[in-house]
CSV table of C-alpha atoms in Angstrom, one decimal:
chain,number,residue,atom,x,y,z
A,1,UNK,CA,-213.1,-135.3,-46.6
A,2,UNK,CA,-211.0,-135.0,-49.8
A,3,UNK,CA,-207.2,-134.8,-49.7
A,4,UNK,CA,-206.9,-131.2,-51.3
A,5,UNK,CA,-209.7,-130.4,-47.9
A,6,UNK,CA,-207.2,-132.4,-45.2
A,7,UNK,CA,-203.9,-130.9,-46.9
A,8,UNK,CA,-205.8,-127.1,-45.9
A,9,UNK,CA,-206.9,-128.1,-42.7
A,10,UNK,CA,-203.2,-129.7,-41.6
A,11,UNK,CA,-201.6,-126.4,-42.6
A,12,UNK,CA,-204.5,-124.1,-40.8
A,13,UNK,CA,-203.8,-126.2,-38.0
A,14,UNK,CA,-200.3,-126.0,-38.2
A,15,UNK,CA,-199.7,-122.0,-38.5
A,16,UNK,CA,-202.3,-122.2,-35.3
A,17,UNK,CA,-199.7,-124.1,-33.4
A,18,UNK,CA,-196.6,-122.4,-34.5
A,19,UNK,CA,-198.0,-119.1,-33.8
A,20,UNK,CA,-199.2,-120.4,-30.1
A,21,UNK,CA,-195.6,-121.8,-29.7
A,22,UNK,CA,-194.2,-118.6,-31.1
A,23,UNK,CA,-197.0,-116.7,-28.2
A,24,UNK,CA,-195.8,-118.8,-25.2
A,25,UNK,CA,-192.1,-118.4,-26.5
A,26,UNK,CA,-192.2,-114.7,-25.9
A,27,UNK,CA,-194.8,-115.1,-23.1
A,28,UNK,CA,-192.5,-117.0,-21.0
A,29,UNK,CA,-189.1,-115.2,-22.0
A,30,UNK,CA,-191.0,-112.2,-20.5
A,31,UNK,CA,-191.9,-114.5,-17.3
A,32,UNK,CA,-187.7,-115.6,-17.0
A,33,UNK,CA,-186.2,-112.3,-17.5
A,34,UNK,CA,-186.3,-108.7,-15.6
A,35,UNK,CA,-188.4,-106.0,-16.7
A,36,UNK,CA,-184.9,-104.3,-17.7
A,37,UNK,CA,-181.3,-105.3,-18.8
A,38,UNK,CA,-178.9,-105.5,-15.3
A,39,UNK,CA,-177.8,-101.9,-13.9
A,40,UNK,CA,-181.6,-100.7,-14.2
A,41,UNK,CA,-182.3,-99.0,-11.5
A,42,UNK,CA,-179.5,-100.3,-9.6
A,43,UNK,CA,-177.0,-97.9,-11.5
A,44,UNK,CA,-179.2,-96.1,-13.9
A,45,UNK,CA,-183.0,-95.3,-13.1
A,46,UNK,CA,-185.3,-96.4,-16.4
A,47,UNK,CA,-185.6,-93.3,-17.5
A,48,UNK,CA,-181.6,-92.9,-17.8
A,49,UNK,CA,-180.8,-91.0,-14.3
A,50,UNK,CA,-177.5,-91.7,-13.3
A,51,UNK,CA,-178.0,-93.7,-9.7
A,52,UNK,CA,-175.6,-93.6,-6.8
A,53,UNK,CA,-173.8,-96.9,-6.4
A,54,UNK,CA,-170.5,-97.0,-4.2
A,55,UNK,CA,-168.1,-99.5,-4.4
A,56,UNK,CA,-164.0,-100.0,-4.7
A,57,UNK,CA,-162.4,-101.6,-7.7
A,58,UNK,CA,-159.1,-102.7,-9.4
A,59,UNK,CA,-158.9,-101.0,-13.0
A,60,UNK,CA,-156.7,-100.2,-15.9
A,61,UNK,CA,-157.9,-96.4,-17.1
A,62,UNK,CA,-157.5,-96.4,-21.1
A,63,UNK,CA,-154.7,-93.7,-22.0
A,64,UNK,CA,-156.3,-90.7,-23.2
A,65,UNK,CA,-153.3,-90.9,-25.5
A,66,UNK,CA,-154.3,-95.1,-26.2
A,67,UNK,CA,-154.2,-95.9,-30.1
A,68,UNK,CA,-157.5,-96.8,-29.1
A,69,UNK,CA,-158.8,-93.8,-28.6
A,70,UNK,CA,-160.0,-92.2,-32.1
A,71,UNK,CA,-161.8,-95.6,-32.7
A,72,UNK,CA,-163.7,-95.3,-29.4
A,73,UNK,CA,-164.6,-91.7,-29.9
A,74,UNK,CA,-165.8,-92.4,-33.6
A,75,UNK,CA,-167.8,-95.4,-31.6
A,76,UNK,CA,-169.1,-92.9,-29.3
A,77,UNK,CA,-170.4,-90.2,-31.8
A,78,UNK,CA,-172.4,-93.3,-34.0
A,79,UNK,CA,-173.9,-94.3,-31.1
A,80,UNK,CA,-174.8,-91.0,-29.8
A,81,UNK,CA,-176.1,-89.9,-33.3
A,82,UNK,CA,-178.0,-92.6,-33.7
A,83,UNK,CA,-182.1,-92.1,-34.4
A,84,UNK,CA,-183.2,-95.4,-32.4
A,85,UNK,CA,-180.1,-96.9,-30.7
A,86,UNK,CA,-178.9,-93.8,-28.5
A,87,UNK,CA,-182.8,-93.8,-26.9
A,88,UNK,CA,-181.7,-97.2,-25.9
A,89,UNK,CA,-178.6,-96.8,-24.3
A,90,UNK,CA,-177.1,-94.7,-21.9
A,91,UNK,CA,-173.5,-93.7,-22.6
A,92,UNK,CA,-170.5,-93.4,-20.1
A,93,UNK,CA,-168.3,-90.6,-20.1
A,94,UNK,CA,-165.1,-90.9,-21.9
A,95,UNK,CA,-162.7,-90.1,-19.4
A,96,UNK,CA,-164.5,-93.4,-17.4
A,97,UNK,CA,-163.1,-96.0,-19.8
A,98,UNK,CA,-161.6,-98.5,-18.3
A,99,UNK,CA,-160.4,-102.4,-18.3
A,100,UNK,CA,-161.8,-104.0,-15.1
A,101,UNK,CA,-159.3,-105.9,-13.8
A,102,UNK,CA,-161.2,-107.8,-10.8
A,103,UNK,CA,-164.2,-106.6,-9.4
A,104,UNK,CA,-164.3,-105.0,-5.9
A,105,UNK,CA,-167.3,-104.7,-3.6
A,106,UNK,CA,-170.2,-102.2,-3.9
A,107,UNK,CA,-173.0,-100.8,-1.3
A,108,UNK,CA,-173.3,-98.9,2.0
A,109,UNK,CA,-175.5,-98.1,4.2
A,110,UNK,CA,-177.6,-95.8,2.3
A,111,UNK,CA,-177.2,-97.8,-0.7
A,112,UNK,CA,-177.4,-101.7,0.7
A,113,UNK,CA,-176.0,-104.6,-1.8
A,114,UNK,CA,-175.8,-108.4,-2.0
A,115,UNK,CA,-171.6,-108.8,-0.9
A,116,UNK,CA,-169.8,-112.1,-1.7
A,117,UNK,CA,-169.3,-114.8,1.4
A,118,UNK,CA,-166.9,-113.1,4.0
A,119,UNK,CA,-167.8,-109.4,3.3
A,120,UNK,CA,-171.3,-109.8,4.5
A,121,UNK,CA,-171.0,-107.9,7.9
A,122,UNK,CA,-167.8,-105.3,7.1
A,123,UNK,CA,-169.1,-101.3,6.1
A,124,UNK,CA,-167.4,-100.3,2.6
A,125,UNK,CA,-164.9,-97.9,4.1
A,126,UNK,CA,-163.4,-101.2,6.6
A,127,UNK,CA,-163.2,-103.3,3.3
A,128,UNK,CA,-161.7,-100.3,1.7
A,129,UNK,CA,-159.0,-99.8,4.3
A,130,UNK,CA,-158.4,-103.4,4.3
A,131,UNK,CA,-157.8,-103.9,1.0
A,132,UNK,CA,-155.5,-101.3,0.7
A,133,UNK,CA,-152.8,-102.7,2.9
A,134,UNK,CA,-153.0,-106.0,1.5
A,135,UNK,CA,-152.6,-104.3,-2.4
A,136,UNK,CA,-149.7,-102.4,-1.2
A,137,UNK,CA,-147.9,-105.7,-0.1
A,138,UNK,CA,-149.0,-107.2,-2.8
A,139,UNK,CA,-147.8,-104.1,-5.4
A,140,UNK,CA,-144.1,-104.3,-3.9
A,141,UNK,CA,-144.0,-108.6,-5.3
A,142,UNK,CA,-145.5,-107.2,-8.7
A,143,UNK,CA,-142.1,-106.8,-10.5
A,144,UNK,CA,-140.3,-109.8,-8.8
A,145,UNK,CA,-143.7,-112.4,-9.8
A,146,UNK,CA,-143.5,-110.7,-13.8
A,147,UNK,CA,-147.1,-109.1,-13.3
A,148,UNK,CA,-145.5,-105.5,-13.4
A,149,UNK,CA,-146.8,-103.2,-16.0
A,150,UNK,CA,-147.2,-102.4,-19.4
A,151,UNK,CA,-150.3,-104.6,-20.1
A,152,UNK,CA,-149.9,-105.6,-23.8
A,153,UNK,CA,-153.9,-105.8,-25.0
A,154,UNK,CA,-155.7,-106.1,-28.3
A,155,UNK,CA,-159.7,-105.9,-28.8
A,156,UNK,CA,-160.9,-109.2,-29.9
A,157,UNK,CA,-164.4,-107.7,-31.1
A,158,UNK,CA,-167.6,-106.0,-29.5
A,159,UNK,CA,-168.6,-107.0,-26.7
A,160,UNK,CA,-172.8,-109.1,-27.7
A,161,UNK,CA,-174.4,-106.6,-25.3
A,162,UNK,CA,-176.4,-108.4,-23.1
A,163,UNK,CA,-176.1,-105.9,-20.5
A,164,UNK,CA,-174.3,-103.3,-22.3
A,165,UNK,CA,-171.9,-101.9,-25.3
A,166,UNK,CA,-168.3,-101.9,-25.3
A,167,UNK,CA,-165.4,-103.9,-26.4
A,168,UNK,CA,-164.4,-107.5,-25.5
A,169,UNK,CA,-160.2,-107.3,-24.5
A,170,UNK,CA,-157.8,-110.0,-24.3
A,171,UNK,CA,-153.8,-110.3,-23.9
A,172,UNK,CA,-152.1,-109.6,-26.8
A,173,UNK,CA,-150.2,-112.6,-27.1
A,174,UNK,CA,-151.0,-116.1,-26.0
A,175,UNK,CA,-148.6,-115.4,-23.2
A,176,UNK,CA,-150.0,-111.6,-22.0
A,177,UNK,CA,-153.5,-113.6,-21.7
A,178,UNK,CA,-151.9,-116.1,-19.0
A,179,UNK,CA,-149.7,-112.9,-17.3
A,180,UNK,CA,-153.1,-110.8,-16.4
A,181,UNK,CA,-155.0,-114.1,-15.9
A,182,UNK,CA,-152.3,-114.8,-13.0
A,183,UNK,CA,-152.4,-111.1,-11.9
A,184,UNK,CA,-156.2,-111.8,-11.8
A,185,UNK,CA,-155.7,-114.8,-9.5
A,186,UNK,CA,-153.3,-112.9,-7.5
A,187,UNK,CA,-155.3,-110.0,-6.7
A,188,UNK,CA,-158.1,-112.6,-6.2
A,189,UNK,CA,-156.8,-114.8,-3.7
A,190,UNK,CA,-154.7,-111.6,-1.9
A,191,UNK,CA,-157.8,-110.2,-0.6
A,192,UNK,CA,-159.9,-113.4,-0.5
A,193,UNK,CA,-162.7,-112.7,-3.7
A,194,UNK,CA,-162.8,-114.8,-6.1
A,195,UNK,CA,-166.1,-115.2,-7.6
A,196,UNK,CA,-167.4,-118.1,-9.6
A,197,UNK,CA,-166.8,-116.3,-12.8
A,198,UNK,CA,-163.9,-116.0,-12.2
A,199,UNK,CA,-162.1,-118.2,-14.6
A,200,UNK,CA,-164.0,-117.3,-17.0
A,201,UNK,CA,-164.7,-113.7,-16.7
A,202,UNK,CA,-164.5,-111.6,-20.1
A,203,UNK,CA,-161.9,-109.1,-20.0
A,204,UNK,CA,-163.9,-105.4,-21.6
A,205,UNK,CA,-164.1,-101.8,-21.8
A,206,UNK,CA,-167.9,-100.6,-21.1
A,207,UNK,CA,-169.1,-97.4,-23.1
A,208,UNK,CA,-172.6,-97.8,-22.8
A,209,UNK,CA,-175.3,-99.2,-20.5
A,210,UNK,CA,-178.6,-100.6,-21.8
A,211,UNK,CA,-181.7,-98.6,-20.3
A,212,UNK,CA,-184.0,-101.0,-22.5
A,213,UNK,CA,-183.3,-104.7,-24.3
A,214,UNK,CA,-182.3,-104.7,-27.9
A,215,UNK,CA,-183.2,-106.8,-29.9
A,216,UNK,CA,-185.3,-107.2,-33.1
A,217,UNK,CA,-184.8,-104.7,-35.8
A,218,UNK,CA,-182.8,-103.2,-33.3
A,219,UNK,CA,-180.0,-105.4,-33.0
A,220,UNK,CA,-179.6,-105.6,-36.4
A,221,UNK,CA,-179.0,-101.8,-36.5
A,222,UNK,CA,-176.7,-102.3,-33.3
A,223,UNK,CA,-174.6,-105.1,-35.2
A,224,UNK,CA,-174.5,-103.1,-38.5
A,225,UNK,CA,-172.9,-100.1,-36.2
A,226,UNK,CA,-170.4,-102.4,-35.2
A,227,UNK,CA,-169.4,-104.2,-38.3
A,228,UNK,CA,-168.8,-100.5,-39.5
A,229,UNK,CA,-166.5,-99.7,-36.6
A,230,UNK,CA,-164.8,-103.0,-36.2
A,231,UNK,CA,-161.6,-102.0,-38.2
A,232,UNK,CA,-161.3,-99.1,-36.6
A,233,UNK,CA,-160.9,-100.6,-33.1
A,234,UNK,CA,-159.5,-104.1,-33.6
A,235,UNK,CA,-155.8,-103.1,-32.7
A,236,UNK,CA,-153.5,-103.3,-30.2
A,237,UNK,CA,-152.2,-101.5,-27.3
A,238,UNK,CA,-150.8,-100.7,-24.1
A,239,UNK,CA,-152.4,-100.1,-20.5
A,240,UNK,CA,-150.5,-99.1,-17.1
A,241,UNK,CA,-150.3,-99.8,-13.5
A,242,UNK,CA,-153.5,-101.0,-12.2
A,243,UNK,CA,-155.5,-98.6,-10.3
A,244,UNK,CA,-157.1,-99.3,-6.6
A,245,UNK,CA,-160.2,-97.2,-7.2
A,246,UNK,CA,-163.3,-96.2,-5.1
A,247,UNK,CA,-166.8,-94.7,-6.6
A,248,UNK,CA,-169.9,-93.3,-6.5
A,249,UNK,CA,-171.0,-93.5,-9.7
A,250,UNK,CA,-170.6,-95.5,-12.9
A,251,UNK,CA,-169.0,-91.8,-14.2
A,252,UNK,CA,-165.8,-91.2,-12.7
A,253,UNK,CA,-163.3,-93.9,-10.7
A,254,UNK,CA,-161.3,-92.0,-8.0
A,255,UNK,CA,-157.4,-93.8,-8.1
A,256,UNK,CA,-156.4,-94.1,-4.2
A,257,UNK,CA,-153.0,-95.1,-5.4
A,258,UNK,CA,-151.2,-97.5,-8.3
A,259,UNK,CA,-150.3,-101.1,-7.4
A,260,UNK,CA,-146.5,-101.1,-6.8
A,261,UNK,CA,-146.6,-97.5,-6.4
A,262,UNK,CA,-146.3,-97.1,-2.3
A,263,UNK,CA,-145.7,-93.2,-2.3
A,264,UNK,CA,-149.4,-92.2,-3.7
């Protein structure tokens, strides 16, 4: 066989194998992930119908007069606007925006969940009612420990969107980062749920959820929406009291009362 003859036949054979690697690539991606991105159907159905999942939570609600805000809504209306990415997505209502500040528990009876060790066996209401004295305690120490409110934030970027869009958040100063870190551990060893994320759970505000993974051509439409809006978010600013919420939905948070503030 001549050498011009072997040089073809080693790069036939070589294209064969990188497409077969490139085949069983995306074959067995498809084998390791879900059908859909997480909160499908759990919170969302595929085809975008808002699911009912109950649950309790610790939040910050965004200001509706937050500097923030203009640079979320311009967010909002690109997204929504958009001819490929807003088929993708399903977008929360403003007046939702929050900051999570630790995670609560979610499911009932009609709507069973996985719970963390220790909550296995107690209905949502018991947890609720549980938590709720030990937050009040907790809320009168809040001023005294240096954990009271304002919360001093600024948006480090968007959020990569693995599971959905919004913005990553992060104390403003190297010293607000360890204040709500400790608040975090606080709250977290008060009611006895601290998860294994917990240390390195990424403070954000959600806007969207993903009915359908991005990625492609797609992502690079996502990330140019982004690059466009990143100066128009990437600020600082305040958030208040931390909120003891309850929920049905991912579209509204119900406050039950303020940490630190005993008469609601």
């Amino acid at each position: 066989m001549s050498t011009i003859h072997s040089s073809i036949l080693l790069r036939l054979c070589s294209s064969k194998n990188n497409t077969q690697q490139q085949m069983a690539s995306k074959t067995s991606l498809a084998k390791e992930r879900p059908l859909y991105p997480v909160g499908i159907p759990s919170k969302f159905s595929p085809e975008g119908a808002l699911q009912r999942f109950p649950g309790i939570t610790l939040i910050c609600h965004l200001p509706i007069d937050s500097p923030l805000q203009p640079g979320l809504n311009a967010v909002h209306a690109s997204l929504s606007a958009h001819p490929v990415i807003s088929k993708l997505i399903h977008l929360l209502p403003k007046d939702s925006w929050h900051m999570t500040v630790l995670d609560g528990i979610h499911g009932d009876k009609a709507t069973p969940a996985k719970r963390p060790p220790g909550f296995e066996r107690q209905s949502l209401e018991e947890v609720t009612q549980d938590f709720s004295q030990k937050l009040r305690l907790l809320g009168l120490g809040l001023e005294q420990e240096g954990l009271a409110p304002p919360y001093k934030m600024k948006i480090r970027g968007f959020h990569p969107g693995a599971v959905g869009i919004g913005l990553e958040v992060e104390g403003a100063t190297a010293d607000e980062e360890k204040r709500i870190r400790l608040l975090r551990d606080r709250l977290a060893d008060v009611l006895g749920l601290r998860r294994p994320n917990h240390d390195t759970y990424g403070l954000h505000i959600t806007m969207a959820y993903l009915m359908r993974y991005i990625e492609g051509k797609d992502r690079v439409m996502l990330n140019a929406l982004f690059e466009e809006h990143l100066p128009k978010v990437q600020l600082e600013f305040e958030l208040g009291a931390v909120e003891f919420c309850t929920y049905e939905n991912m579209y509204a948070f119900a406050r039950l009362f303020y940490l630190g503030d005993n008469k609601s």
